[in-house]
Coordinates of C-alpha atoms (C1' of nucleotides) in Angstrom, one line a residue:
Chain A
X1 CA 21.3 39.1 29.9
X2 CA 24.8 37.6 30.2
X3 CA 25.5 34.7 28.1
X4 CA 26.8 31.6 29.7
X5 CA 30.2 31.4 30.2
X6 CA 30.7 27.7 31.0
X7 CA 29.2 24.3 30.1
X8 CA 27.5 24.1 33.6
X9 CA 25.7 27.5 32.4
X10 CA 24.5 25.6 29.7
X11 CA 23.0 23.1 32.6
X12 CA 21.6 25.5 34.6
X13 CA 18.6 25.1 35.9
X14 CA 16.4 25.5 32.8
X15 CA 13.8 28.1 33.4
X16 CA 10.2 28.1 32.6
X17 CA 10.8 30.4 29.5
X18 CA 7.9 33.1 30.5
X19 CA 8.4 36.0 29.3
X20 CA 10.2 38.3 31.4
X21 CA 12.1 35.8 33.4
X22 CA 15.4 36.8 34.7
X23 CA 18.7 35.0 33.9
X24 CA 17.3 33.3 30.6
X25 CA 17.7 35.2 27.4
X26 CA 13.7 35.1 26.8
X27 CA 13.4 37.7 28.9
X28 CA 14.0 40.2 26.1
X29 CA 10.8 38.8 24.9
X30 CA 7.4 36.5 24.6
X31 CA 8.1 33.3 24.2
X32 CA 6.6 31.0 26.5
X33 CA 4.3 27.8 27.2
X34 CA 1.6 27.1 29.3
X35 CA -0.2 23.9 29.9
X36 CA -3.8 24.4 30.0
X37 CA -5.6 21.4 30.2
X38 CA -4.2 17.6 31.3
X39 CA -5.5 14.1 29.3
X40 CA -4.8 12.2 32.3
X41 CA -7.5 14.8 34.3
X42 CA -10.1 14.3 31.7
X43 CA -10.2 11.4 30.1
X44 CA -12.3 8.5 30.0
X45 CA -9.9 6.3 27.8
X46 CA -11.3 3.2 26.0
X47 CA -10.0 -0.1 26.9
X48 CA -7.7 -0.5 23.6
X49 CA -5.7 3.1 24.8
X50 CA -5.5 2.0 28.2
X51 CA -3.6 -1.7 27.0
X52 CA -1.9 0.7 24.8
X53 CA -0.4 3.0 27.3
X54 CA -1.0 0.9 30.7
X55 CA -3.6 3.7 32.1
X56 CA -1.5 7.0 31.7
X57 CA -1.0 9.3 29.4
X58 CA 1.0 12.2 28.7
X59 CA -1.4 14.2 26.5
X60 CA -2.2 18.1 27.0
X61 CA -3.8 21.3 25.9
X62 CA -1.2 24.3 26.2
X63 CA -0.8 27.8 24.9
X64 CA 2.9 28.4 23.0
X65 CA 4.0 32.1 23.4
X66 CA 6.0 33.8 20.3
X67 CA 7.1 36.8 19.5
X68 CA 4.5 37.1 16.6
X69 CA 1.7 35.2 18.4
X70 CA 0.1 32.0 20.4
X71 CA 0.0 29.1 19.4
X72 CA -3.0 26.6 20.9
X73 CA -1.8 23.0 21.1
X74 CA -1.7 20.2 20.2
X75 CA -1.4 22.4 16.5
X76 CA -0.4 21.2 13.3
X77 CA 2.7 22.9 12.0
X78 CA 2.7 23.6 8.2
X79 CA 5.5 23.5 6.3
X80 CA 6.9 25.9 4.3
X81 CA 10.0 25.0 3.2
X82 CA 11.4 27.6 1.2
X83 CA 9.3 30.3 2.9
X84 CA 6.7 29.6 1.2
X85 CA 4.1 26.8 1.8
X86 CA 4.2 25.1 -1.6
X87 CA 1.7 26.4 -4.2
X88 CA -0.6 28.1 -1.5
X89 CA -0.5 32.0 -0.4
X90 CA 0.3 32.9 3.3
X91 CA -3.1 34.4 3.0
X92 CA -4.8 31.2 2.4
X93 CA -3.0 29.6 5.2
X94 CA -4.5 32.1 7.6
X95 CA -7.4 31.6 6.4
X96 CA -7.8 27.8 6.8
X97 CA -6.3 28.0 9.8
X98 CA -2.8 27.2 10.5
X99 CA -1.5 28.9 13.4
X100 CA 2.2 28.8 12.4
X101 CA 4.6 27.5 9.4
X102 CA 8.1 25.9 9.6
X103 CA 10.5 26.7 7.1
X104 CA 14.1 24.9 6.6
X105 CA 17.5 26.7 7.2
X106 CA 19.5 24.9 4.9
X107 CA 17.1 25.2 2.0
X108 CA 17.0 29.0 2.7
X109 CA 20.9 29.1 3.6
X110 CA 21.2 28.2 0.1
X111 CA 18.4 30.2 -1.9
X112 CA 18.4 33.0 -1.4
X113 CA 20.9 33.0 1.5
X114 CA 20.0 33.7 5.7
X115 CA 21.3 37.6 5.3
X116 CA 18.2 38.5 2.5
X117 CA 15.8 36.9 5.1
X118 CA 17.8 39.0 7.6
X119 CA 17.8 41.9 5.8
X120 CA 14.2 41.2 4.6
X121 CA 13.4 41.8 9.0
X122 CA 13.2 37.7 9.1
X123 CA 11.1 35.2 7.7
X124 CA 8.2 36.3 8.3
X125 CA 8.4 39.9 6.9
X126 CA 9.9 38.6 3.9
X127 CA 7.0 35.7 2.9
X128 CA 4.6 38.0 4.3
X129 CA 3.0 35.6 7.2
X130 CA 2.4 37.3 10.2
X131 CA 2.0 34.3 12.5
X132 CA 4.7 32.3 14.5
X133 CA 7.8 30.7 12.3
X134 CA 9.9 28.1 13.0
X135 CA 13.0 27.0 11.1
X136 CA 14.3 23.3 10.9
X137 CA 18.1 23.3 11.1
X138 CA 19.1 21.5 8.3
X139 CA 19.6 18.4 10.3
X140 CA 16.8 16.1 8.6
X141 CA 19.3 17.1 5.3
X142 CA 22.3 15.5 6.8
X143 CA 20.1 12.3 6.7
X144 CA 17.9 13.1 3.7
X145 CA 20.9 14.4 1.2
X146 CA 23.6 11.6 2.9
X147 CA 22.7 8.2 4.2
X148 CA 19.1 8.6 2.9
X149 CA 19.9 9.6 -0.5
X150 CA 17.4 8.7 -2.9
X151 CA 15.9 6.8 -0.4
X152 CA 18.2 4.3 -1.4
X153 CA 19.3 2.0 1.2
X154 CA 21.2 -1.3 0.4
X155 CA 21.3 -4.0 3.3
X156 CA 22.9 -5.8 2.0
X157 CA 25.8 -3.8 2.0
X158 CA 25.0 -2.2 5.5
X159 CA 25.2 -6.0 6.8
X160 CA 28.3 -6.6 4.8
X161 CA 30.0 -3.6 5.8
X162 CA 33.2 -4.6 7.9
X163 CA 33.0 -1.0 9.3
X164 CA 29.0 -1.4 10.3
X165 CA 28.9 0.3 13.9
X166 CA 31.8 3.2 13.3
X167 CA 30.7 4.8 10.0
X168 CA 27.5 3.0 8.6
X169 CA 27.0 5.9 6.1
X170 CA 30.0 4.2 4.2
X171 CA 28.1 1.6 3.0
X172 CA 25.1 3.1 2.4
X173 CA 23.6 4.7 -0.7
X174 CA 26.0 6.2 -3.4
X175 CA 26.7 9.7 -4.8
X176 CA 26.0 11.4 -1.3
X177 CA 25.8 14.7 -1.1
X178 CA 26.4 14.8 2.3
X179 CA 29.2 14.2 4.6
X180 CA 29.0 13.8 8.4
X181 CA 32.3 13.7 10.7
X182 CA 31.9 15.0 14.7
X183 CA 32.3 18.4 14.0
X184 CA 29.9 19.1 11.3
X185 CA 28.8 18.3 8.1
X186 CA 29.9 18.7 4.7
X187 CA 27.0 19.4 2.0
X188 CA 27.3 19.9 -1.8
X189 CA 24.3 21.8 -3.3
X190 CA 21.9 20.1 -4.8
X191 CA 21.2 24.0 -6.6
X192 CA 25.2 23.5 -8.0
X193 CA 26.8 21.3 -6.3
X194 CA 29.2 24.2 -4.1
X195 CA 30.3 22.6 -1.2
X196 CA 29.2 23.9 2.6
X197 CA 30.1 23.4 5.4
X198 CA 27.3 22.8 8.5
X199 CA 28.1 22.8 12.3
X200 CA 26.1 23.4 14.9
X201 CA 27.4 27.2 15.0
X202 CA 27.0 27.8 11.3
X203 CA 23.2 26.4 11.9
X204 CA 22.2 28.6 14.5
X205 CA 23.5 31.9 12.5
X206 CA 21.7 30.7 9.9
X207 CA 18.5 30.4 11.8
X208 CA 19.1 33.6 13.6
X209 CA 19.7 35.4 10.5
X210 CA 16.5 33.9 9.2
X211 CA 14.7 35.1 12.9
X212 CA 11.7 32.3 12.8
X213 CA 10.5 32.4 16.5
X214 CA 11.3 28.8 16.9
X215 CA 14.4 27.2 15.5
X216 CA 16.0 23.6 16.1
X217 CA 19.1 22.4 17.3
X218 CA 21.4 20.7 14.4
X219 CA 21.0 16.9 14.8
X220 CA 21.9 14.2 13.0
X221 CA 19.1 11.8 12.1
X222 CA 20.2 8.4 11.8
X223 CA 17.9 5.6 9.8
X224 CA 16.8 2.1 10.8
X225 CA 19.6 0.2 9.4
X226 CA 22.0 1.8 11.0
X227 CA 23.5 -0.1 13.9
X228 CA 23.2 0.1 17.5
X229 CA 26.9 1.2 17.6
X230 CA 26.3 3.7 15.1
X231 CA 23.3 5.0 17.2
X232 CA 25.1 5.6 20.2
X233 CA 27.7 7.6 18.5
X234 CA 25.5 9.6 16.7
X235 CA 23.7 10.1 19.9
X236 CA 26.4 11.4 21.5
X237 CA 27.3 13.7 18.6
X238 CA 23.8 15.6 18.9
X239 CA 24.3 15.7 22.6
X240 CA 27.3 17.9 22.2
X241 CA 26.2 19.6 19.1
X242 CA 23.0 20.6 21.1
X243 CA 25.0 21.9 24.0
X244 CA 26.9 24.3 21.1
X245 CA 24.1 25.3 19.3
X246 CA 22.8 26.7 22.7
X247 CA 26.4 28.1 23.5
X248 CA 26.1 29.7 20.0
X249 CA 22.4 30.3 20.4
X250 CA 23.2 32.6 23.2
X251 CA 25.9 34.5 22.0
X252 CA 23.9 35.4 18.9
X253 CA 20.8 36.4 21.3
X254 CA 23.1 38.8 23.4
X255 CA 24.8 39.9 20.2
X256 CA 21.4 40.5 17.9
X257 CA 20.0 42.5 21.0
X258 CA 16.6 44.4 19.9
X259 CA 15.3 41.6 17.7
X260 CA 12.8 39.4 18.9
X261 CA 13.6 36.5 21.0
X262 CA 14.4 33.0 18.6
X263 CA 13.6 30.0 21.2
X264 CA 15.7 27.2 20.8
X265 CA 14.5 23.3 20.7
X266 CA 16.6 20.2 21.2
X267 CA 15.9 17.5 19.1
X268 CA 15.8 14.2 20.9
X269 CA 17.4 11.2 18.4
X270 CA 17.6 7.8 19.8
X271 CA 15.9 5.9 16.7
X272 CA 13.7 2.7 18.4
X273 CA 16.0 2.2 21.3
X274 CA 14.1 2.9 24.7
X275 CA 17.3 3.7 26.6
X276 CA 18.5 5.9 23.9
X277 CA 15.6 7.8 23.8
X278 CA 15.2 8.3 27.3
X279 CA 19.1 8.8 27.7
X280 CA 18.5 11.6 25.0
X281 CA 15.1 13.2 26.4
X282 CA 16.9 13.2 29.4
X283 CA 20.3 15.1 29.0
X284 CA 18.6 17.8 26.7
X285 CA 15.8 17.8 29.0
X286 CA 18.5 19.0 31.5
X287 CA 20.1 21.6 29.0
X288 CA 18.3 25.3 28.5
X289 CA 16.7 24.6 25.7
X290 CA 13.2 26.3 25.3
X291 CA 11.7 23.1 23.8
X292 CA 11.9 20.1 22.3
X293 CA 11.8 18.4 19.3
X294 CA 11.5 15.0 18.6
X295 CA 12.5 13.4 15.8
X296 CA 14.5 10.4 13.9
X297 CA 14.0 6.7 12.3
X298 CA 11.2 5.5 14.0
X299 CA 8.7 2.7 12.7
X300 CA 5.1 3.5 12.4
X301 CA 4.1 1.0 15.0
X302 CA 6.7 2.5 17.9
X303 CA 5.6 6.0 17.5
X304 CA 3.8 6.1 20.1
X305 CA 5.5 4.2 22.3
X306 CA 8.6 6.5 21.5
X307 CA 7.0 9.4 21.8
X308 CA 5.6 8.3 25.2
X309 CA 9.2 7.8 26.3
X310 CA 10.4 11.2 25.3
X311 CA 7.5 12.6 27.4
X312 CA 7.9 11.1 30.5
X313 CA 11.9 12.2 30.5
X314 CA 11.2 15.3 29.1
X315 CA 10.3 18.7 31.5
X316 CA 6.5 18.9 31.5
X317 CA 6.7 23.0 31.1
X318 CA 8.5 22.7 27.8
X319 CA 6.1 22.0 24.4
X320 CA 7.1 19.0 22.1
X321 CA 7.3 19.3 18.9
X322 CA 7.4 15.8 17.0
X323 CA 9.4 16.1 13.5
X324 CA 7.6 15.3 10.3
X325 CA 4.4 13.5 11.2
X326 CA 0.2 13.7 9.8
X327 CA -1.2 10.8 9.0
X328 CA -4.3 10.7 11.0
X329 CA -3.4 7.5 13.2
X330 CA 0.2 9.2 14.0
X331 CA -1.6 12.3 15.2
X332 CA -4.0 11.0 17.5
X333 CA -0.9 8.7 18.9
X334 CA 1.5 11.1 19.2
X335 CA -1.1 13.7 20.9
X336 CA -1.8 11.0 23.8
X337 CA 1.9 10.4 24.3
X338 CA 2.6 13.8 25.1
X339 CA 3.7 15.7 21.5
X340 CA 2.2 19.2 21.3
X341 CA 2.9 20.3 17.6
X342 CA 3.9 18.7 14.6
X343 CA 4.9 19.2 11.4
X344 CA 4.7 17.3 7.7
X345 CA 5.3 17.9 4.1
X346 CA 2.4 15.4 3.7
X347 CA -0.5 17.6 3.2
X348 CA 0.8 19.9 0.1
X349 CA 3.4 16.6 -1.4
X350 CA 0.5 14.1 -1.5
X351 CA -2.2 17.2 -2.9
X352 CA 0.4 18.2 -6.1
X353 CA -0.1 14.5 -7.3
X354 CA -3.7 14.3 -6.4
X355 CA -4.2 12.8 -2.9
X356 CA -6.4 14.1 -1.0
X357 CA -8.1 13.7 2.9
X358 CA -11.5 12.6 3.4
X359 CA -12.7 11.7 7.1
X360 CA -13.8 8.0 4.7
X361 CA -9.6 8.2 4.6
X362 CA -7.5 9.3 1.3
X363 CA -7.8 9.0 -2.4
X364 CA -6.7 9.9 -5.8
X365 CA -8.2 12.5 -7.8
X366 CA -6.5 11.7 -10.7
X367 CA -8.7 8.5 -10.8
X368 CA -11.3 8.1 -13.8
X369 CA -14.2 8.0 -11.3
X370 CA -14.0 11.5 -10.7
X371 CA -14.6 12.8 -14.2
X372 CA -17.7 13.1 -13.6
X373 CA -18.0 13.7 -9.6
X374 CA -19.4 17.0 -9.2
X375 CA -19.3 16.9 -5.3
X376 CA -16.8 18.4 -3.2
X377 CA -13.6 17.2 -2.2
X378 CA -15.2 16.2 1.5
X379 CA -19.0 17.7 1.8
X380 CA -17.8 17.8 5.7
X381 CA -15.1 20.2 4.6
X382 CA -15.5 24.0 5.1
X383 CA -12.2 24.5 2.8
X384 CA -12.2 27.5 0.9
X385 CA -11.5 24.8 -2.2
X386 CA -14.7 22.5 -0.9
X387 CA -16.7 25.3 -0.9
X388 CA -16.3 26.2 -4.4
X389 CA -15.0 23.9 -6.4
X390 CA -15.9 20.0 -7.9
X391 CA -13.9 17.0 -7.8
X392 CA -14.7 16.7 -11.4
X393 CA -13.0 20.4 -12.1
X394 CA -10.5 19.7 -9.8
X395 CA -9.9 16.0 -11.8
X396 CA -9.8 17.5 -15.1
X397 CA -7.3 20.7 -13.6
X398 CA -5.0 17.6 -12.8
X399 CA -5.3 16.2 -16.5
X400 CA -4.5 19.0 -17.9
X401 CA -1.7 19.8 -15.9
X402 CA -2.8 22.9 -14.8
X403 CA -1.1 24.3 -12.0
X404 CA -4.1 25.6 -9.7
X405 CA -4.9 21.5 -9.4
X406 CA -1.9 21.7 -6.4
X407 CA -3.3 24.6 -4.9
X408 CA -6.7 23.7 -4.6
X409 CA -5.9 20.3 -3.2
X410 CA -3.3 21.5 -1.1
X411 CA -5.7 23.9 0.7
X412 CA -8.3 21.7 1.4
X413 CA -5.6 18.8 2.9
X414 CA -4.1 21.6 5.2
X415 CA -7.5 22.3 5.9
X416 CA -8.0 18.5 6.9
X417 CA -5.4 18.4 9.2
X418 CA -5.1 21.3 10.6
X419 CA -9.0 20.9 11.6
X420 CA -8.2 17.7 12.7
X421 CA -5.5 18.5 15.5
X422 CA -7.7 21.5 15.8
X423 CA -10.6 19.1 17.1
X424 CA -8.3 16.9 19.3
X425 CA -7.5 20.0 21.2
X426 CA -11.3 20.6 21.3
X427 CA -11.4 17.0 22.4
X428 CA -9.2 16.9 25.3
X429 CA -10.5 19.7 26.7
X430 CA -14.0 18.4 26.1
X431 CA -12.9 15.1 27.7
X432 CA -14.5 13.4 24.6
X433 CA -10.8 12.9 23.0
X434 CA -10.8 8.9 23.3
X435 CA -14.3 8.3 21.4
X436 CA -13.3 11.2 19.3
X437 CA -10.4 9.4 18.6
X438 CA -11.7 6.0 17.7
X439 CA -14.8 7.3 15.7
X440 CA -11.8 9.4 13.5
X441 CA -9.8 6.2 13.1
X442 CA -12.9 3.9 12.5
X443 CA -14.1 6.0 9.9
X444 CA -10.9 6.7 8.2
X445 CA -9.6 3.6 8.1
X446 CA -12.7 1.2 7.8
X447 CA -10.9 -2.0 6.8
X448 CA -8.9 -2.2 9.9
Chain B
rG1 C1' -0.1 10.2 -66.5
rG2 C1' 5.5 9.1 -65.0
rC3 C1' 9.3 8.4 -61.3
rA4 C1' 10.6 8.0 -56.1
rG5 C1' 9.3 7.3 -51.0
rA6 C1' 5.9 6.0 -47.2
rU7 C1' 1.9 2.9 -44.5
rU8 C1' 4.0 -0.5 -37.2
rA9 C1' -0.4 -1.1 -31.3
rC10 C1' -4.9 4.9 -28.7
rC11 C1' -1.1 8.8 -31.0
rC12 C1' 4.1 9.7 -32.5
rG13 C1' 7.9 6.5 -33.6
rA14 C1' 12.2 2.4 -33.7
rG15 C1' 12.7 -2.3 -35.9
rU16 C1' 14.5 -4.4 -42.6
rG17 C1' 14.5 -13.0 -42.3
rG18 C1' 14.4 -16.4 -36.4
rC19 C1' 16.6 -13.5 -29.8
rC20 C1' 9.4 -9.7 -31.9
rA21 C1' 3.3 -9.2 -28.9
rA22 C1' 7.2 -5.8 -31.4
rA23 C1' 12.5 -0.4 -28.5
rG24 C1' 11.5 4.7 -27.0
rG25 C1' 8.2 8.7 -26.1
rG26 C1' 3.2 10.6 -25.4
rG27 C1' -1.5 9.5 -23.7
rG28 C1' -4.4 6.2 -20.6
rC29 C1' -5.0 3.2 -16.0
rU30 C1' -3.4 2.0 -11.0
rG31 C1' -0.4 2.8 -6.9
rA32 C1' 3.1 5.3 -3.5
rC33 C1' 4.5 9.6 -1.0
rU34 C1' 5.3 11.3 7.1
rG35 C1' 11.4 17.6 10.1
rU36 C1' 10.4 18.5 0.8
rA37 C1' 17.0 17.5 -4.3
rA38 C1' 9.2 15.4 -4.9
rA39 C1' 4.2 19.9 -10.2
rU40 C1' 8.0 13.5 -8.2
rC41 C1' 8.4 8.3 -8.4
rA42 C1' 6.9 3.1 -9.5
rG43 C1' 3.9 -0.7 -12.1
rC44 C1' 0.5 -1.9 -16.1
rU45 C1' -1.0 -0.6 -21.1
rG46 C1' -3.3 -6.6 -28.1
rG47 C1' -6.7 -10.8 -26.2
rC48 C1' -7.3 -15.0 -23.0
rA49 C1' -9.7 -20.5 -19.5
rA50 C1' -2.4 -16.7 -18.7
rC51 C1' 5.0 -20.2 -16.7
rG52 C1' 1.1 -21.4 -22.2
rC53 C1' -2.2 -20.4 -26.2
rC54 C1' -4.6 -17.0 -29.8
rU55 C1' -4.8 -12.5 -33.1
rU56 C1' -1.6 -8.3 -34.7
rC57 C1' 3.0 -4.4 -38.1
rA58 C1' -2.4 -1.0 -44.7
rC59 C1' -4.9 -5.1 -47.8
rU60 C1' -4.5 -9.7 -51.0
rG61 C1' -1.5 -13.4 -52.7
rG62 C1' 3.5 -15.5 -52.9
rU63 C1' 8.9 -17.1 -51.5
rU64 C1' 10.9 -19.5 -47.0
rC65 C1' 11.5 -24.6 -42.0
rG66 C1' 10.4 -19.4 -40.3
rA67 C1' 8.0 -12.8 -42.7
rA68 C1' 6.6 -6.4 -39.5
rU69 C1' 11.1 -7.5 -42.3
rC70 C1' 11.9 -10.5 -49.1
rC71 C1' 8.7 -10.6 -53.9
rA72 C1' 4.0 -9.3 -56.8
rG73 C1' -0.4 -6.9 -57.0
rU74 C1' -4.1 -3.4 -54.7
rA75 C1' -5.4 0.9 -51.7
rU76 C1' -4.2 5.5 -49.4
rC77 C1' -0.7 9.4 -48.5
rU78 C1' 3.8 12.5 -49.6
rG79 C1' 7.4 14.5 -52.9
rC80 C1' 9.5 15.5 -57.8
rC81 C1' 8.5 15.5 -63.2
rA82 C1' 4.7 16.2 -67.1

RNA sequence: GGCAGAUUACCCGAGUGGCCAAAGGGGGCUGACUGUAAAUCAGCUGGCAACGCCUUCACUGGUUCGAAUCCAGUAUCUGCCA
């Protein structure tokens, strides 16, 4: 297929990306999504959703076509990192359930560098998972290794700041190891501390090298306290770095012929600002993107609204992916607002230092009330780790330090959420997803 | 038997006249983690009716306004000498 020659190109009527479809690159290949089953058609909300959303919803049931598989939505995206899902084999991931894994590009730009992964026949092939891949682009890094270093973010100084609307990052956090201007970003390795350079184009070699089926656009991801001027700007710098990742994105499609189609997503940015958001969701809606992520500062109260207003700008034929969430109240939220998949560190971070899910809501293993626990992790759960193994064993593998502790728990809280998004599908097309909903919530958080 | 040194909170270990309920580790307890610089990080860790009081630095007795810190004796341990 011809790559676009011209920014309108770009624009061009974006195309249900079905495999086979003439005039958009996909048509080398399988990827694709399908909306099975609509909330608004079968749902019988309670009165608290319907205050919450004034009577609609954007909620479905789909089928997300790669080159190495389907993916059923609304799924839970593992992540993977480093192509490799922290302390648990690609084997057990299959096993509990996860349909797909998202791994990082910068992260593997760095260690061991996009052409081994290349060379390995992509991610995939080289961690041995056989399912669907996707590959973040390094943008949550420009945030997460610059302005949100350490996670330490002075007001003070942000208010103080006499340059607060042009360049926030100035006065915010110290040491950074990441520098953003309009064309790219500089990072220094956190491995040893080489400088690299990150645009848009760099990101999408990257990811092709890498060949996940899915990748993301580079974006920058603002916080909170960075200022409405500065989240305009940075607005407008994803919205052209989108439109040259998919100028790039298509050049490296037509010039990687023979391997299998990489889709594309735009990330939506826009932090809690309605307009933004739909401003965003609407001008990458517009572009030929594949899909959609969405992502950014948001507060834990807004997510749904957010998410919501994303949806209704966003082309209904195009899957949603919202960046980085699991807690159980975010999930159900962000599935009736109209997000299909998600991904979060949360189930593997929280189970190396002894968190783990319960439908009763989360605790810590490493308490002393465990010694002598001899139950499973959940007696609900049908975990490979629940089904062999004792909170007690488990309690004492923690205080000893011994490194299975992380594996264990780690299955059994991919297990947990996984299952859970798993049953929200089930849900929906049940037409039970509303009182499946609020018995979830009311059982795991009882004191609210 | 002689000489020298040691003894600090659950453990290791700083502290050698007042700023000491006593640094720092470890361990223990509790909590946090939402596109992973995270097998990480934070708080607490003598007692209590708790902006204060009480009991602690091997034990006993002294010196001093004041002692974990100085002196004497006792106990235990470690070296070296016989």
């Amino acid at each position: 297929m011809p790559s676009p020659e011209t920014t309108a190109d770009l624009l061009a009527p974006a195309p249900v990306a079905t495999p086979g479809t003439p005039g958009h690159p996909a048509s080398q290949g399988e990827f694709g999504f399908e909306v099975t089953t609509r909330l608004n058609e079968s749902c019988n909300p309670t009165a608290e959703a319907i205050e919450q959303n004034g009577g609609t919803f954007q909620g479905r049931t789909g089928v997300i076509t790669t080159p190495h598989g389907t993916i059923k939505t609304p799924a839970f995206i593992a992540v993977g990192t480093k192509a490799t899902v922290k302390s648990v084999l690609p084997e057990s991931m299959e096993d509990l359930g996860a349909q797909a894994l998202l791994s990082n590009a910068y992260h593997l730009y760095l260690q061991p560098g996009a052409d081994i992964l290349d060379a390995a026949g992509g991610l995939g092939a080289f961690m041995n998972w056989q399912g669907p891949t996707f590959t973040d682009s390094g943008g949550f890094q420009v945030m997460s290794l610059g302005s949100g270093f350490k996670k330490v973010i002075n007001m003070d100084a942000v208010a103080a700041s006499p340059h607060a609307g042009a360049d926030d990052s100035v006065a915010v956090g110290k040491e950074r190891l990441a520098h953003i201007d309009d064309d790219g970003v500089w990072f220094k390795s956190h491995l040893n501390g080489d400088m690299h350079r990150f645009t848009p184009e760099v990101s999408m070699q990257v990811q092709h090298q890498i060949g996940a089926d899915i990748m993301f656009a580079f974006d920058e991801l603002t916080t909170l306290l960075n200022s409405r001027g500065y989240q305009e700007m940075s607005l407008e710098r994803t919205r052209l770095w989108a439109l040259r990742c998919i100028e790039e994105h298509f050049r490296l499609t037509e010039e990687r012929t023979g391997k299998p189609y990489q889709a594309l997503f735009g990330v939506i940015q826009g932090a809690q600002y309605e307009d933004l958001r739909r401003k965003a969701s609407h001008d990458l809606g517009e572009m030929n993107f594949d899909g959609f992520g969405i992502g950014g500062a948001l507060e834990k109260e807004n997510l749904g609204t957010i998410v919501r207003w994303c949806a209704e700008e966003l082309p209904e034929n195009k899957p949603r992916h919202l960046l980085g969430i699991s807690e159980p109240d975010d999930i159900f939220t962000a599935i009736e607002n109209g997000a299909d998949t998600f991904d979060c560190v949360s189930p593997t971070r929280v189970a190396r230092t002894s968190a783990f899910y319960t439908p009763d809501g989360r605790f810590n293993l490493s308490g002393a009330k465990y010694k002598r626990d001899f139950t499973p992790l959940s007696e609900e759960c049908d975990c490979y780790t629940c089904e062999n193994y004792t909170r007690a064993y488990i309690h004492h593998l923690f205080k000893a330090k011994e490194m299975v502790s992380a594996t264990l728990v780690s299955i059994h809280n991919e297990r947990f959420v996984v299952k859970m998004v798993d049953d929200a599908r089930l849900a929906i097309e049940n037409g039970t997803f509303f009182e499946f909903k609020a018995e979830t919530l009311r059982r795991y958080y009882p004191k609210r």
